Short mmCIF file of C-alpha atoms and ligand atoms in Angstrom, two decimals:
data_model
loop_
_atom_site.label_atom_id
_atom_site.label_comp_id
_atom_site.label_asym_id
_atom_site.label_seq_id
_atom_site.Cartn_x
_atom_site.Cartn_y
_atom_site.Cartn_z
CA UNK A 28 -12.85 0.71 -2.46
CA UNK A 29 -14.13 1.29 -5.98
CA UNK A 30 -17.37 2.57 -4.49
CA UNK A 31 -15.47 5.15 -2.49
CA UNK A 32 -13.96 6.66 -5.60
CA UNK A 33 -16.56 5.80 -8.18
CA UNK A 34 -18.24 9.17 -8.64
CA UNK A 35 -17.05 11.05 -11.68
CA UNK A 36 -14.51 13.74 -11.05
CA UNK A 37 -14.76 15.79 -14.20
CA UNK A 38 -14.29 19.45 -14.77
CA UNK A 39 -11.11 21.33 -14.74
CA UNK A 40 -9.58 22.60 -11.61
CA UNK A 41 -7.95 25.91 -12.26
CA UNK A 42 -4.30 25.09 -12.37
CA UNK A 43 -1.93 27.19 -10.42
CA UNK A 44 0.13 29.49 -12.56
CA UNK A 45 3.79 28.68 -12.41
CA UNK A 46 4.73 31.06 -9.69
CA UNK A 47 6.75 28.43 -7.96
CA UNK A 48 10.11 27.41 -9.22
CA UNK A 49 12.47 24.61 -8.53
CA UNK A 50 14.77 23.41 -5.85
CA UNK A 51 14.21 21.93 -2.44
CA UNK A 52 13.60 18.28 -1.74
CA UNK A 53 11.51 18.83 1.31
CA UNK A 54 7.93 19.96 1.80
CA UNK A 55 9.13 22.62 4.17
CA UNK A 56 11.52 24.38 1.84
CA UNK A 57 10.67 27.52 -0.03
CA UNK A 58 10.43 27.91 -3.78
CA UNK A 59 11.95 30.24 -6.26
CA UNK A 60 13.16 30.20 -9.83
CA UNK A 61 10.57 30.65 -12.56
CA UNK A 62 11.36 28.22 -15.41
CA UNK A 63 8.78 26.04 -17.20
CA UNK A 64 9.47 22.89 -15.19
CA UNK A 65 6.46 21.26 -13.58
CA UNK A 66 6.72 21.30 -9.79
CA UNK A 67 5.25 18.31 -7.99
CA UNK A 68 4.79 18.24 -4.22
CA UNK A 69 4.75 14.62 -3.02
CA UNK A 70 3.96 13.56 0.53
CA UNK A 71 5.07 10.00 1.25
CA UNK A 72 3.75 7.88 4.15
CA UNK A 73 7.20 7.07 5.54
CA UNK A 74 9.75 4.27 5.23
CA UNK A 75 7.95 1.50 7.09
CA UNK A 76 8.59 -1.35 4.63
CA UNK A 77 10.60 -2.63 1.68
CA UNK A 78 7.57 -1.82 -0.46
CA UNK A 79 7.64 1.82 0.64
CA UNK A 80 11.37 2.16 -0.07
CA UNK A 81 10.83 0.79 -3.59
CA UNK A 82 7.86 3.13 -4.10
CA UNK A 83 9.89 6.19 -3.06
CA UNK A 84 12.72 5.19 -5.39
CA UNK A 85 10.29 4.69 -8.28
CA UNK A 86 8.76 8.15 -7.75
CA UNK A 87 12.11 9.93 -7.39
CA UNK A 88 13.62 8.22 -10.45
CA UNK A 89 10.55 8.80 -12.62
CA UNK A 90 10.41 12.50 -11.68
CA UNK A 91 14.09 12.90 -12.58
CA UNK A 92 13.59 11.05 -15.89
CA UNK A 93 10.66 13.31 -16.83
CA UNK A 94 12.38 16.53 -15.76
CA UNK A 95 9.77 17.17 -13.09
CA UNK A 96 10.89 19.18 -10.07
CA UNK A 97 9.97 16.95 -7.13
CA UNK A 98 9.46 18.37 -3.67
CA UNK A 99 9.51 15.18 -1.60
CA UNK A 100 8.33 15.06 1.99
CA UNK A 101 8.44 12.03 4.33
CA UNK A 102 5.60 12.03 6.89
CA UNK A 103 7.18 9.37 9.12
CA UNK A 104 3.83 7.60 9.40
CA UNK A 105 2.02 10.64 10.82
CA UNK A 106 -1.11 12.13 9.28
CA UNK A 107 -0.46 15.55 10.85
CA UNK A 108 2.92 15.67 9.09
CA UNK A 109 1.25 14.87 5.76
CA UNK A 110 -1.30 17.65 6.28
CA UNK A 111 1.53 20.03 7.18
CA UNK A 112 3.44 19.05 4.01
CA UNK A 113 0.37 19.53 1.80
CA UNK A 114 -0.21 22.99 3.32
CA UNK A 115 3.42 23.83 2.64
CA UNK A 116 3.04 22.72 -1.00
CA UNK A 117 -0.03 25.00 -1.29
CA UNK A 118 1.93 27.94 0.13
CA UNK A 119 4.76 27.23 -2.31
CA UNK A 120 2.24 27.19 -5.18
CA UNK A 121 3.41 23.86 -6.63
CA UNK A 122 1.72 22.84 -9.89
CA UNK A 123 0.42 19.47 -8.69
CA UNK A 124 0.21 17.73 -5.30
CA UNK A 125 0.34 13.94 -4.98
CA UNK A 126 0.26 11.87 -1.82
CA UNK A 127 -0.19 8.41 -0.42
CA UNK A 128 -2.52 8.91 2.56
CA UNK A 129 -1.31 7.18 5.71
CA UNK A 130 -4.94 6.66 6.83
CA UNK A 131 -8.25 6.88 4.93
CA UNK A 132 -10.11 9.51 6.97
CA UNK A 133 -9.71 13.16 7.86
CA UNK A 134 -8.52 14.70 4.59
CA UNK A 135 -11.43 16.90 3.52
CA UNK A 136 -10.29 20.23 5.05
CA UNK A 137 -6.78 20.17 3.57
CA UNK A 138 -8.03 18.84 0.22
CA UNK A 139 -10.51 21.74 0.12
CA UNK A 140 -7.63 24.15 0.74
CA UNK A 141 -5.77 22.69 -2.26
CA UNK A 142 -8.91 22.90 -4.41
CA UNK A 143 -9.52 26.51 -3.38
CA UNK A 144 -5.92 27.31 -4.30
CA UNK A 145 -6.48 25.75 -7.73
CA UNK A 146 -3.87 23.02 -7.21
CA UNK A 147 -4.90 19.57 -8.50
CA UNK A 148 -4.34 16.58 -6.22
CA UNK A 149 -3.54 13.00 -7.26
CA UNK A 150 -3.89 10.09 -4.82
CA UNK A 151 -1.32 7.35 -5.24
CA UNK A 152 -1.18 3.89 -3.66
CA UNK A 153 -3.90 4.52 -1.04
CA UNK A 154 -7.36 6.07 -1.23
CA UNK A 155 -9.20 8.47 1.07
CA UNK A 156 -12.80 8.03 2.21
CA UNK A 157 -13.91 11.58 1.28
CA UNK A 158 -17.48 11.71 -0.04
CA UNK A 159 -16.58 14.71 -2.19
CA UNK A 160 -14.60 13.12 -5.01
CA UNK A 161 -14.07 16.50 -6.70
CA UNK A 162 -11.36 17.08 -4.09
CA UNK A 163 -8.89 14.98 -6.08
CA UNK A 164 -8.39 14.29 -9.78
CA UNK A 165 -7.63 10.59 -9.78
CA UNK A 166 -6.47 7.62 -7.72
CA UNK A 167 -3.62 5.43 -8.98
CA UNK A 168 -3.03 2.20 -7.08
CA UNK A 169 -3.99 -1.37 -6.27
CA UNK A 170 -7.35 -2.91 -5.44
CA UNK A 171 -6.60 -3.95 -1.86
CA UNK A 172 -9.91 -5.79 -1.38
CA UNK A 173 -9.03 -7.93 -4.38
CA UNK A 174 -5.61 -8.64 -2.85
CA UNK A 175 -7.29 -9.89 0.34
CA UNK A 176 -9.61 -12.07 -1.72
CA UNK A 177 -6.67 -13.63 -3.57
CA UNK A 178 -5.10 -14.53 -0.21
CA UNK A 179 -8.41 -16.10 0.91
CA UNK A 180 -8.82 -17.98 -2.37
CA UNK A 181 -5.40 -19.60 -1.99
CA UNK A 182 -6.26 -20.70 1.54
CA UNK A 183 -9.62 -22.13 0.49
CA UNK A 184 -7.89 -24.16 -2.23
CA UNK A 185 -5.09 -25.30 0.06
CA UNK A 186 -7.58 -26.74 2.59
CA UNK A 187 -10.13 -27.98 0.06
CA UNK A 188 -11.71 -31.30 1.05
CA UNK A 189 -10.42 -31.06 4.65
CA UNK A 190 -12.80 -30.63 7.54
CA UNK A 191 -10.58 -30.00 10.60
CA UNK A 192 -10.73 -26.47 12.03
CA UNK A 193 -8.10 -24.07 10.64
CA UNK A 194 -6.85 -21.51 13.16
CA UNK A 195 -5.68 -18.32 11.51
CA UNK A 196 -3.76 -15.44 13.07
CA UNK A 197 -3.73 -12.14 11.22
CA UNK A 198 -1.10 -9.39 11.25
CA UNK A 199 -2.89 -6.22 10.20
CA UNK A 200 -1.26 -3.15 8.67
CA UNK A 201 -1.40 0.37 10.10
CA UNK A 202 -4.77 0.94 11.83
CA UNK A 203 -7.05 3.05 9.65
CA UNK A 204 -4.92 2.61 6.49
CA UNK A 205 -6.77 1.60 3.32
CA UNK A 206 -4.65 -1.54 2.68
CA UNK A 207 -5.17 -2.74 6.27
CA UNK A 208 -8.94 -2.24 6.11
CA UNK A 209 -9.41 -3.61 2.61
CA UNK A 210 -7.06 -6.59 2.79
CA UNK A 211 -8.91 -7.71 5.93
CA UNK A 212 -12.30 -7.21 4.26
CA UNK A 213 -11.38 -9.13 1.10
CA UNK A 214 -9.83 -12.03 3.01
CA UNK A 215 -12.78 -12.35 5.39
CA UNK A 216 -15.25 -12.22 2.53
CA UNK A 217 -13.76 -15.43 1.13
CA UNK A 218 -13.05 -17.40 4.31
CA UNK A 219 -16.43 -16.71 5.93
CA UNK A 220 -18.03 -19.03 3.37
CA UNK A 221 -16.40 -22.02 5.11
CA UNK A 222 -16.93 -22.41 8.90
CA UNK A 223 -13.72 -24.42 9.39
CA UNK A 224 -11.71 -21.20 8.94
CA UNK A 225 -11.45 -19.14 12.10
CA UNK A 226 -9.42 -15.97 12.73
CA UNK A 227 -8.38 -16.66 16.33
CA UNK A 228 -6.23 -13.54 16.79
CA UNK A 229 -5.86 -10.35 14.77
CA UNK A 230 -3.64 -7.40 15.70
CA UNK A 231 -1.64 -4.68 14.03
CA UNK A 232 2.01 -5.08 13.12
CA UNK A 233 1.97 -1.57 11.57
CA UNK A 234 3.38 -2.88 8.24
CA UNK A 235 6.81 -3.06 9.98
CA UNK A 236 9.17 -6.00 10.41
CA UNK A 237 9.98 -5.39 14.10
CA UNK A 238 6.38 -4.85 15.04
CA UNK A 239 5.36 -7.95 13.04
CA UNK A 240 7.87 -10.00 15.00
CA UNK A 241 6.67 -8.65 18.36
CA UNK A 242 3.00 -9.24 17.58
CA UNK A 243 3.73 -12.76 16.34
CA UNK A 244 5.58 -13.48 19.61
CA UNK A 245 2.41 -12.49 21.46
CA UNK A 246 0.29 -14.73 19.23
CA UNK A 247 2.64 -17.67 19.80
CA UNK A 248 2.37 -17.20 23.55
CA UNK A 249 -1.39 -16.73 23.67
CA UNK A 250 -2.78 -19.00 20.93
CA UNK A 251 -2.40 -22.76 21.37
CA UNK A 252 -2.62 -24.11 17.83
CA UNK A 253 -1.80 -21.75 15.00
CA UNK A 254 -2.27 -23.29 11.55
CA UNK A 255 -2.00 -20.21 9.34
CA UNK A 256 -0.57 -16.69 9.48
CA UNK A 257 -2.07 -14.08 7.16
CA UNK A 258 0.17 -10.97 7.16
CA UNK A 259 -0.96 -7.83 5.33
CA UNK A 260 2.58 -7.32 3.99
CA UNK A 261 5.89 -9.14 3.48
CA UNK A 262 7.80 -7.21 6.13
CA UNK A 263 5.44 -8.23 8.95
CA UNK A 264 5.54 -11.81 7.62
CA UNK A 265 9.35 -11.74 7.65
CA UNK A 266 9.38 -10.47 11.24
CA UNK A 267 6.90 -13.21 12.16
CA UNK A 268 9.18 -15.85 10.59
CA UNK A 269 11.93 -14.82 13.04
CA UNK A 270 9.49 -15.21 15.95
CA UNK A 271 8.27 -18.60 14.69
CA UNK A 272 11.83 -19.91 14.29
CA UNK A 273 12.79 -18.61 17.73
CA UNK A 274 9.81 -20.56 19.13
CA UNK A 275 11.28 -23.74 17.59
CA UNK A 276 8.71 -24.05 14.80
CA UNK A 277 9.20 -24.30 11.05
CA UNK A 278 7.65 -21.38 9.11
CA UNK A 279 5.79 -22.51 6.00
CA UNK A 280 5.42 -26.04 7.39
CA UNK A 281 4.23 -25.91 11.03
CA UNK A 282 2.51 -22.63 10.29
CA UNK A 283 1.47 -21.79 6.73
CA UNK A 284 2.14 -18.18 5.79
CA UNK A 285 0.42 -15.87 3.30
CA UNK A 286 1.67 -12.32 2.75
CA UNK A 287 1.13 -9.38 0.37
CA UNK A 288 3.66 -7.27 -1.65
CA UNK A 289 6.21 -9.62 -3.29
CA UNK A 290 9.31 -7.53 -2.50
CA UNK A 291 12.67 -9.28 -2.96
CA UNK A 292 13.05 -10.35 0.70
CA UNK A 293 9.53 -11.76 0.71
CA UNK A 294 10.09 -13.56 -2.58
CA UNK A 295 13.34 -15.03 -1.27
CA UNK A 296 11.56 -16.42 1.81
CA UNK A 297 8.84 -17.77 -0.51
CA UNK A 298 11.43 -19.48 -2.71
CA UNK A 299 12.83 -21.11 0.46
CA UNK A 300 9.32 -22.35 1.40
CA UNK A 301 9.24 -20.21 4.56
CA UNK A 302 6.28 -18.37 3.07
CA UNK A 303 3.67 -20.38 1.13
CA UNK A 304 1.94 -17.75 -1.02
CA UNK A 305 2.38 -14.06 -1.84
CA UNK A 306 -0.15 -11.69 -3.39
CA UNK A 307 1.66 -9.04 -5.41
CA UNK A 308 1.20 -5.30 -4.79
CA UNK A 309 3.35 -3.25 -7.14
CA UNK A 310 5.21 -0.21 -5.74
CA UNK A 311 6.46 0.87 -9.18
CA UNK A 312 3.96 3.69 -9.56
CA UNK A 313 6.44 6.45 -10.48
CA UNK A 314 6.26 6.39 -14.30
CA UNK A 315 2.44 6.30 -14.40
CA UNK A 316 2.24 9.02 -11.76
CA UNK A 317 4.48 11.38 -13.77
CA UNK A 318 2.31 10.90 -16.88
CA UNK A 319 -0.74 11.82 -14.81
CA UNK A 320 1.02 14.84 -13.35
CA UNK A 321 1.77 16.15 -16.85
CA UNK A 322 -1.83 15.57 -17.95
CA UNK A 323 -3.49 17.30 -15.01
CA UNK A 324 -1.03 20.18 -15.28
CA UNK A 325 -2.22 20.60 -18.90
CA UNK A 326 -5.88 20.35 -17.81
CA UNK A 327 -6.29 17.12 -19.76
CA UNK A 328 -8.96 14.62 -18.69
CA UNK A 329 -7.67 11.62 -16.75
CA UNK A 330 -9.54 8.47 -15.66
CA UNK A 331 -10.86 8.80 -12.12
CA UNK A 332 -9.40 5.41 -11.15
CA UNK A 333 -6.27 3.73 -12.47
CA UNK A 334 -5.69 0.18 -11.30
CA UNK A 335 -2.26 -1.39 -10.97
CA UNK A 336 -1.73 -4.74 -12.68
CA UNK A 337 -0.74 -7.48 -10.25
CA UNK A 338 -0.30 -11.22 -9.93
CA UNK A 339 0.33 -13.86 -7.24
CA UNK A 340 3.30 -16.14 -6.50
CA UNK A 341 3.83 -19.71 -5.34
CA UNK A 342 7.35 -20.86 -4.25
CA UNK A 343 8.08 -22.21 -7.75
CA UNK A 344 6.94 -18.98 -9.40
CA UNK A 345 9.05 -16.97 -6.95
CA UNK A 346 12.16 -18.97 -7.88
CA UNK A 347 11.55 -18.21 -11.55
CA UNK A 348 10.80 -14.51 -10.99
CA UNK A 349 13.56 -13.65 -8.51
CA UNK A 350 16.50 -13.17 -10.95
CA UNK A 351 14.63 -10.34 -12.73
CA UNK A 352 12.84 -8.88 -9.71
CA UNK A 353 13.30 -5.10 -9.66
CA UNK A 354 12.37 -4.47 -6.01
O1 LIG B 11 -0.02 0.91 0.81
C1 LIG B 11 0.76 -0.16 0.41
C2 LIG B 11 1.26 -0.91 1.60
O2 LIG B 11 1.97 -0.04 2.45
C3 LIG B 11 2.21 -2.04 1.33
O3 LIG B 11 1.60 -3.26 1.12
C4 LIG B 11 2.97 -2.09 2.59
O4 LIG B 11 4.11 -2.87 2.55
C5 LIG B 11 3.21 -0.65 2.78
O5 LIG B 11 3.78 -0.27 3.93
#
């Protein structure tokens, strides 16, 4: 991931003059006005998970707190809708565009359009695989490969000193999305060092609870002995728990479960020992994003990569953290 975004992205993009005004909470609405407020066009992936809901709230609240005029557009999980929204932001001459790309590939043409229009772009949460890193100013978000490695490290420790085969099923996120690709890569990097670990089935659950449940039902029907479930987010893990219980098995005991995110529902299941370990991925990117928006609007230099600080949770740690959990 770091490699993809490592090249320096210096130099000022010509910022759009404040032709656009305020109003509108949708990428499709027109602009008007003419005050000094910064206008930010933000294209969100959708509302697929508890994480995403918390991320949207964080962005909307931070924009309001900073007096930034937010034009928010929900892509409902579709890349073409995100491209459409970005084009609409360009037409409206917003000051800054930010988005969380639903998938990694296919962004160069629309990013070039933004660059040609002199509108700086900030990536949040997920990266793109564009070779031309001058197409965006910075990327704010987690290291998803690292998250996958943390999941693998916990598993390696849990089964240390044991030699029996460990059958793992994996619920992947949205196909082509950076967190799905990278969390798989990081996890595999760790477990491949010990031949007793075997991923016996791996399919997408699209980061959604219902889809996670359905895919887990398929795993339970087709795989004889499942020892471990690795789910790329809490929501899919929570859906899988329903499927496991419906099959008469005890989640967290008969099948050990590792997930990523640490949203409240996930943490509650962890505190009840239905999940065994959660790798945190923070959705609270709003305040940092708004600071970046102000800086790029003022043509100030910003780091090309800003990493989110994250931890991991065991059931005991979840119990302690839950009363103050914000999302
Ligand atoms: O990109 C972040 C991921 O997207 C979160 O882990 C997942 O829950 C969300 O849908």
